[in-house]
CSV table of C-alpha atoms and ligand atoms in Angstrom, one decimal:
chain,number,residue,atom,x,y,z
A,23,MET,CA,219.8,100.4,276.8
A,24,ALA,CA,216.4,100.8,274.9
A,25,GLY,CA,213.4,100.3,277.1
A,26,ARG,CA,215.2,100.8,280.0
A,27,LYS,CA,215.8,104.2,281.9
A,28,LEU,CA,219.4,104.8,282.9
A,29,LYS,CA,220.4,104.2,286.4
A,30,VAL,CA,221.4,107.9,287.6
A,31,ILE,CA,223.4,108.2,290.9
A,32,VAL,CA,223.6,111.9,292.2
A,33,THR,CA,226.6,112.2,295.0
A,34,ARG,CA,225.5,115.7,296.2
A,35,LYS,CA,222.1,117.2,297.1
A,36,LEU,CA,220.9,119.2,293.7
A,37,PRO,CA,218.4,122.5,293.3
A,38,GLU,CA,214.6,120.4,293.3
A,39,PRO,CA,213.7,121.5,289.7
A,40,VAL,CA,217.1,119.6,288.7
A,41,GLU,CA,216.1,116.4,290.7
A,42,THR,CA,212.4,116.6,289.6
A,43,ARG,CA,213.5,116.6,286.4
A,44,LEU,CA,216.3,114.1,286.4
A,45,HIS,CA,213.4,111.5,288.2
A,46,GLU,CA,211.1,112.2,285.3
A,47,LEU,CA,213.8,110.8,283.1
A,48,PHE,CA,215.8,108.7,284.4
A,49,ASP,CA,215.8,106.0,287.1
A,50,ALA,CA,217.6,108.8,289.3
A,51,GLN,CA,218.6,107.9,292.8
A,52,LEU,CA,219.3,111.4,294.4
A,53,SER,CA,221.1,112.1,297.4
A,54,GLU,CA,219.2,113.6,300.5
A,55,ARG,CA,222.7,114.8,301.9
A,56,ASP,CA,224.2,118.3,301.5
A,57,THR,CA,228.0,116.4,302.2
A,58,PRO,CA,230.4,114.4,299.9
A,59,MET,CA,229.6,111.0,299.8
A,60,THR,CA,232.5,108.6,301.2
A,61,ARG,CA,235.2,107.2,299.1
A,62,ALA,CA,233.2,103.5,299.9
A,63,GLU,CA,230.0,105.0,298.9
A,64,LEU,CA,231.3,106.4,295.9
A,65,GLY,CA,232.9,103.1,294.9
A,66,GLN,CA,229.3,101.6,295.5
A,67,ALA,CA,227.7,104.5,293.2
A,68,MET,CA,230.1,103.9,290.7
A,69,GLN,CA,229.4,99.8,290.9
A,70,ARG,CA,225.6,100.3,290.3
A,71,ALA,CA,225.4,103.2,287.8
A,72,ASP,CA,225.3,103.7,284.3
A,73,VAL,CA,226.0,107.5,284.8
A,74,LEU,CA,227.2,108.7,288.1
A,75,VAL,CA,226.6,112.9,288.6
A,76,PRO,CA,229.6,113.7,290.9
A,77,THR,CA,230.6,116.9,291.8
A,78,LEU,CA,233.7,119.3,292.9
A,79,GLY,CA,234.7,117.6,296.0
A,80,ASP,CA,234.3,113.8,294.9
A,81,ARG,CA,237.7,112.8,293.9
A,82,ILE,CA,237.5,110.3,291.7
A,83,ASP,CA,240.6,108.8,290.7
A,84,ALA,CA,241.9,105.6,289.3
A,85,GLY,CA,241.8,103.5,291.8
A,86,LEU,CA,237.8,104.1,292.2
A,87,LEU,CA,237.5,104.1,287.9
A,88,GLY,CA,239.3,100.3,288.7
A,89,GLN,CA,236.0,99.6,290.9
A,90,ALA,CA,233.3,100.9,288.6
A,91,GLY,CA,231.0,98.7,287.1
A,92,VAL,CA,231.2,97.9,283.6
A,93,GLN,CA,227.8,99.3,283.0
A,94,LEU,CA,229.1,102.8,283.7
A,95,LYS,CA,229.2,104.7,280.5
A,96,LEU,CA,229.2,107.9,281.6
A,97,ILE,CA,230.3,110.7,284.7
A,98,ALA,CA,228.1,113.6,283.8
A,99,ASN,CA,229.9,116.3,286.2
A,100,TYR,CA,227.8,118.8,287.4
A,101,GLY,CA,230.4,121.9,287.4
A,102,ALA,CA,233.1,123.4,285.1
A,103,GLY,CA,236.3,122.0,286.4
A,104,PHE,CA,236.7,118.4,285.7
A,105,ASP,CA,240.1,118.5,287.9
A,106,HIS,CA,239.0,115.9,290.7
A,107,ILE,CA,238.2,113.4,287.6
A,108,ASP,CA,241.0,111.2,286.6
A,109,VAL,CA,239.6,111.6,282.8
A,110,ALA,CA,242.3,110.3,281.4
A,111,THR,CA,241.8,106.5,282.7
A,112,ALA,CA,238.5,107.4,282.6
A,113,LEU,CA,238.1,107.5,278.8
A,114,SER,CA,240.7,104.6,278.7
A,115,ARG,CA,238.0,102.2,280.4
A,116,GLY,CA,235.8,103.4,277.7
A,117,ILE,CA,233.6,105.6,280.4
A,118,LEU,CA,233.1,109.3,278.7
A,119,VAL,CA,233.2,112.2,281.4
A,120,SER,CA,231.1,115.3,280.7
A,121,ASN,CA,231.1,119.1,282.5
A,122,THR,CA,229.2,122.0,282.6
A,123,PRO,CA,231.2,124.8,280.9
A,124,GLY,CA,229.8,128.2,280.0
A,125,VAL,CA,227.0,128.4,282.2
A,126,LEU,CA,229.4,129.8,285.0
A,127,THR,CA,230.8,132.1,282.9
A,128,GLU,CA,229.3,135.2,283.7
A,129,ASP,CA,228.9,134.6,287.8
A,130,THR,CA,232.2,133.7,287.9
A,131,ALA,CA,233.6,136.5,286.4
A,132,ASP,CA,231.0,139.0,288.4
A,133,MET,CA,232.7,137.5,291.4
A,134,THR,CA,235.9,138.0,290.3
A,135,MET,CA,235.2,141.6,289.7
A,136,ALA,CA,233.6,142.3,293.1
A,137,LEU,CA,237.1,141.0,294.4
A,138,ILE,CA,238.8,143.1,291.7
A,139,LEU,CA,237.1,146.2,293.1
A,140,SER,CA,236.9,145.0,297.0
A,141,VAL,CA,240.6,144.1,297.4
A,142,PRO,CA,242.3,147.4,297.0
A,143,ARG,CA,239.1,149.2,298.1
A,144,ARG,CA,239.5,147.0,301.5
A,145,LEU,CA,236.0,146.4,301.7
A,146,ALA,CA,236.3,143.5,304.1
A,147,GLU,CA,238.5,146.0,306.3
A,148,GLY,CA,236.1,148.8,306.2
A,149,GLU,CA,232.8,146.1,306.8
A,150,ALA,CA,234.7,144.9,309.8
A,151,LEU,CA,235.0,148.0,311.4
A,152,ILE,CA,231.1,148.2,311.7
A,153,ARG,CA,230.6,144.6,312.8
A,154,GLU,CA,233.4,144.7,315.3
A,155,ASP,CA,231.9,148.2,316.8
A,156,ARG,CA,235.1,149.9,316.3
A,157,TRP,CA,234.1,152.4,313.8
A,158,ALA,CA,234.5,156.2,314.9
A,159,GLY,CA,233.3,158.0,312.0
A,160,TRP,CA,234.9,159.2,308.7
A,161,ALA,CA,238.3,160.4,308.6
A,162,PRO,CA,240.4,161.7,306.0
A,163,MET,CA,243.2,159.3,306.0
A,164,ALA,CA,241.1,156.4,307.1
A,165,LEU,CA,241.2,153.0,304.8
A,166,MET,CA,242.5,154.7,301.9
A,167,GLY,CA,243.1,152.1,299.3
A,168,ARG,CA,244.2,151.9,295.7
A,169,ARG,CA,242.6,153.8,292.6
A,170,ILE,CA,241.1,151.0,290.2
A,171,GLY,CA,241.0,153.2,287.1
A,172,GLY,CA,244.0,153.6,285.1
A,173,LYS,CA,245.6,150.5,286.5
A,174,ARG,CA,246.9,147.0,284.7
A,175,LEU,CA,245.2,143.9,285.0
A,176,GLY,CA,246.7,140.5,283.9
A,177,ILE,CA,244.4,138.0,283.2
A,178,LEU,CA,246.2,134.4,283.5
A,179,GLY,CA,244.1,132.1,281.2
A,180,MET,CA,242.2,134.1,278.7
A,181,GLY,CA,239.1,131.5,278.3
A,182,ARG,CA,235.5,132.4,278.3
A,183,ILE,CA,235.8,133.4,281.9
A,184,GLY,CA,239.3,135.7,281.4
A,185,GLN,CA,237.1,137.5,278.1
A,186,ALA,CA,234.4,137.8,280.5
A,187,VAL,CA,236.8,139.5,283.8
A,188,ALA,CA,238.2,141.9,280.8
A,189,ARG,CA,234.9,143.0,279.3
A,190,ARG,CA,233.9,143.7,283.1
A,191,ALA,CA,237.2,145.4,283.9
A,192,ARG,CA,237.3,147.8,280.9
A,193,ALA,CA,234.3,149.2,282.0
A,194,PHE,CA,236.0,150.3,285.5
A,195,GLY,CA,239.0,151.7,283.3
A,196,LEU,CA,241.9,148.8,284.1
A,197,GLN,CA,243.9,148.2,280.9
A,198,ILE,CA,244.0,144.6,280.0
A,199,HIS,CA,246.7,142.6,279.5
A,200,TYR,CA,246.8,138.7,279.5
A,201,HIS,CA,248.6,135.3,279.0
A,202,ASN,CA,247.2,132.5,277.2
A,203,ARG,CA,248.9,129.4,276.0
A,204,ARG,CA,247.6,130.7,272.4
A,205,ARG,CA,246.9,134.2,271.3
A,206,LEU,CA,243.5,135.7,271.0
A,207,HIS,CA,241.8,136.3,267.4
A,208,ALA,CA,243.1,139.5,266.5
A,209,GLU,CA,239.7,140.9,266.4
A,210,THR,CA,239.1,139.9,269.9
A,211,GLU,CA,242.1,141.0,271.2
A,212,ALA,CA,241.3,144.2,269.5
A,213,ALA,CA,237.7,144.4,271.1
A,214,LEU,CA,239.1,143.1,274.8
A,215,GLU,CA,242.0,146.1,274.1
A,216,ALA,CA,244.1,143.4,275.4
A,217,THR,CA,247.6,143.0,275.2
A,218,PHE,CA,249.2,140.0,274.9
A,219,TRP,CA,252.5,138.7,276.9
A,220,GLU,CA,253.8,135.8,275.8
A,221,SER,CA,256.1,135.4,278.6
A,222,LEU,CA,254.1,135.1,281.9
A,223,ASP,CA,257.3,136.2,284.0
A,224,GLN,CA,257.5,139.5,282.2
A,225,MET,CA,253.2,140.4,282.0
A,226,LEU,CA,253.8,139.4,286.1
A,227,ALA,CA,256.6,141.9,286.5
A,228,ARG,CA,254.2,144.7,285.2
A,229,VAL,CA,250.9,144.0,286.3
A,230,ASP,CA,249.0,145.9,289.4
A,231,ILE,CA,246.0,143.0,289.8
A,232,LEU,CA,246.1,139.6,288.8
A,233,SER,CA,243.3,137.4,288.1
A,234,VAL,CA,243.6,133.7,287.9
A,235,ASN,CA,241.8,132.1,285.5
A,236,VAL,CA,243.3,129.2,284.2
A,237,PRO,CA,242.1,125.6,284.8
A,238,HIS,CA,244.0,123.2,287.0
A,239,THR,CA,246.0,120.9,285.2
A,240,PRO,CA,249.2,119.2,285.5
A,241,SER,CA,251.2,122.0,283.7
A,242,THR,CA,249.3,124.4,285.9
A,243,PHE,CA,249.7,123.5,289.2
A,244,HIS,CA,251.8,126.1,291.3
A,245,LEU,CA,252.0,128.1,287.6
A,246,LEU,CA,252.5,131.1,290.1
A,247,SER,CA,255.5,129.5,292.2
A,248,ALA,CA,257.6,131.0,294.9
A,249,ARG,CA,259.7,132.2,292.1
A,250,ARG,CA,256.8,133.8,289.8
A,251,LEU,CA,255.4,135.6,292.6
A,252,LYS,CA,258.7,137.2,293.8
A,253,LEU,CA,258.3,138.9,290.1
A,254,MET,CA,255.7,140.7,291.3
A,255,LYS,CA,255.5,144.3,292.2
A,256,PRO,CA,254.9,144.8,296.1
A,257,THR,CA,252.1,146.9,295.3
A,258,ALA,CA,250.1,144.0,293.1
A,259,TYR,CA,247.0,142.5,294.3
A,260,ILE,CA,246.2,138.9,293.5
A,261,VAL,CA,242.5,137.6,292.5
A,262,ASN,CA,241.8,133.6,292.4
A,263,THR,CA,238.3,132.8,291.5
A,264,SER,CA,239.3,129.4,289.3
A,265,ARG,CA,241.6,126.7,291.5
A,266,GLY,CA,243.7,127.3,294.6
A,267,GLU,CA,246.1,124.5,293.1
A,268,VAL,CA,247.2,127.1,290.5
A,269,ILE,CA,249.0,129.3,293.1
A,270,ASP,CA,251.8,128.5,295.3
A,271,GLU,CA,249.6,129.1,299.0
A,272,ASN,CA,252.2,128.8,301.0
A,273,ALA,CA,254.9,130.9,299.1
A,274,MET,CA,251.8,133.5,297.9
A,275,THR,CA,251.1,133.6,302.2
A,276,ARG,CA,254.6,134.2,302.6
A,277,ALA,CA,254.6,137.4,300.3
A,278,LEU,CA,251.9,138.6,302.0
A,279,ARG,CA,252.9,138.6,305.1
A,280,GLU,CA,256.5,140.0,304.1
A,281,GLY,CA,254.5,143.1,301.9
A,282,ALA,CA,256.2,141.6,298.6
A,283,LEU,CA,252.0,141.8,297.7
A,284,ALA,CA,250.0,144.2,298.9
A,285,GLY,CA,246.8,141.9,299.1
A,286,ALA,CA,244.8,139.0,297.6
A,287,GLY,CA,240.7,138.2,296.8
A,288,LEU,CA,240.7,134.7,297.0
A,289,ASP,CA,237.7,132.4,296.0
A,290,VAL,CA,239.6,129.0,295.8
A,291,TYR,CA,242.4,127.5,298.2
A,292,GLU,CA,245.1,125.0,297.2
A,293,HIS,CA,243.9,122.2,299.8
A,294,GLY,CA,240.3,122.9,299.7
A,295,ALA,CA,238.6,124.0,302.9
A,296,ASP,CA,242.3,123.5,304.7
A,297,ILE,CA,243.0,126.9,303.9
A,298,ASN,CA,246.3,128.2,305.2
A,299,PRO,CA,245.8,129.8,308.5
A,300,GLY,CA,248.4,132.6,307.8
A,301,LEU,CA,245.8,134.1,305.0
A,302,ALA,CA,243.0,134.6,307.5
A,303,ALA,CA,245.3,136.7,310.2
A,304,LEU,CA,246.2,139.3,307.3
A,305,PRO,CA,244.2,142.2,306.8
A,306,GLY,CA,245.1,143.0,302.7
A,307,VAL,CA,243.6,139.4,302.5
A,308,LEU,CA,239.6,138.7,301.4
A,309,LEU,CA,238.6,135.2,301.8
A,310,LEU,CA,235.6,133.5,299.9
A,311,PRO,CA,234.1,130.1,300.7
A,312,HIS,CA,234.1,129.1,297.0
A,313,MET,CA,231.0,130.9,296.3
A,314,GLY,CA,232.2,132.3,292.4
A,315,SER,CA,229.5,130.7,290.8
A,316,ALA,CA,227.2,130.1,293.5
A,317,THR,CA,223.5,131.7,291.9
A,318,GLU,CA,220.5,130.4,291.8
A,319,GLU,CA,220.6,130.9,288.3
A,320,GLY,CA,223.7,129.1,287.5
A,321,ARG,CA,222.8,126.5,289.4
A,322,LEU,CA,219.9,125.5,287.7
A,323,ASP,CA,221.3,125.9,284.4
A,324,MET,CA,224.3,123.3,285.5
A,325,GLY,CA,221.6,120.7,286.3
A,326,GLU,CA,219.9,122.0,282.5
A,327,LYS,CA,223.5,120.5,281.1
A,328,VAL,CA,223.8,117.5,283.0
A,329,ILE,CA,220.6,116.4,281.8
A,330,VAL,CA,221.0,117.8,278.5
A,331,ASN,CA,224.3,115.6,278.6
A,332,ILE,CA,222.8,112.5,279.8
A,333,LYS,CA,219.8,112.7,277.5
A,334,THR,CA,221.9,112.8,274.6
A,335,PHE,CA,224.2,110.0,275.8
A,336,ALA,CA,221.1,107.8,276.8
A,337,ASP,CA,219.5,108.7,272.7
A,338,GLY,CA,222.9,107.3,271.5
A,339,HIS,CA,224.7,110.1,270.6
A,340,ARG,CA,228.1,111.4,272.4
A,341,PRO,CA,227.4,114.7,275.3
A,342,PRO,CA,227.6,117.9,274.0
A,343,ASP,CA,230.3,118.6,276.7
A,344,ARG,CA,232.6,115.6,276.9
A,345,ILE,CA,235.7,116.1,277.8
A,346,VAL,CA,238.2,115.2,275.2
A,347,PRO,CA,241.6,114.2,275.4
A,348,SER,CA,243.1,117.7,274.1
A,349,MET,CA,241.5,119.4,277.0
A,350,LEU,CA,243.5,117.6,279.8
B,25,DGY,C1,233.3,124.5,288.5
B,25,DGY,O1,232.0,124.3,288.3
B,25,DGY,O2,234.2,123.9,288.4
B,25,DGY,C2,233.3,125.7,290.0
B,25,DGY,O3,234.4,125.8,290.3
B,25,DGY,C3,232.1,125.8,291.1
B,25,DGY,O4,231.7,126.8,291.4
């Protein structure tokens, strides 16, 4: 590699400062388009690139990895989630995969908190009333929501983002409950005043608001199954800023329609932009277009992480944010 700049192919339009830096450092092929590459284009890119910089939505499966050129040695994902990449197959073919953890934590936690506040207080319904010219002025009984303070927030997945949500939620007087593969260290748990539930089922039956903060992996797919959703209180709300696949979306839609759940604030969906049409018809549901981490600062930080990962690799070291098998 010495003496030759790495061929870095980026699949999507990125913020200008990130693209400029990529150009300066590498033999970078940037994308003019803000739409995903086709599968054929992705395949061609993987035949030519030393480093591929994909994003969410670029499905890099075993089939595509099988077509990759021998020179492809790093997939430096622009994003924290890597469930769109078959990392196990990539690693078995000697291709490293890195992501951009940490820099999306606070923005995503802010958005989660925004949904936690907005759904029980019916913000979307109130706004629609004004935009649709249906508001006739204040009324004592109008748009009554549910108070946040004193309620039990269940956090499913107490990693970086889950903990950042907990910190915010405490300031709003919510009681923090959580389920996680591993229990937090006692000091962290004490600082968050968080109650650990080894049994997800038991936690679900007791919380007023559930925030989904686990990544999508084979073991979290439909973790909130039809059976588990039925355990929740009919007055409970669900907020999901992680990955749609964690919830059985059809079962959740049914539960919301039937009044078995009070409402939901969703930023992510089981089938990407192909959202269950029943959801949009429900008044107690606030739907966002996967914008949890969409801040200018965050997107620049993500670019910086991608660059550091590639640069470290180019210098002959292992990228700091490489995905290791225990994370799969
Ligand atoms: C990620 O980086 O995985 C986020 O979901 C994008 O918001």
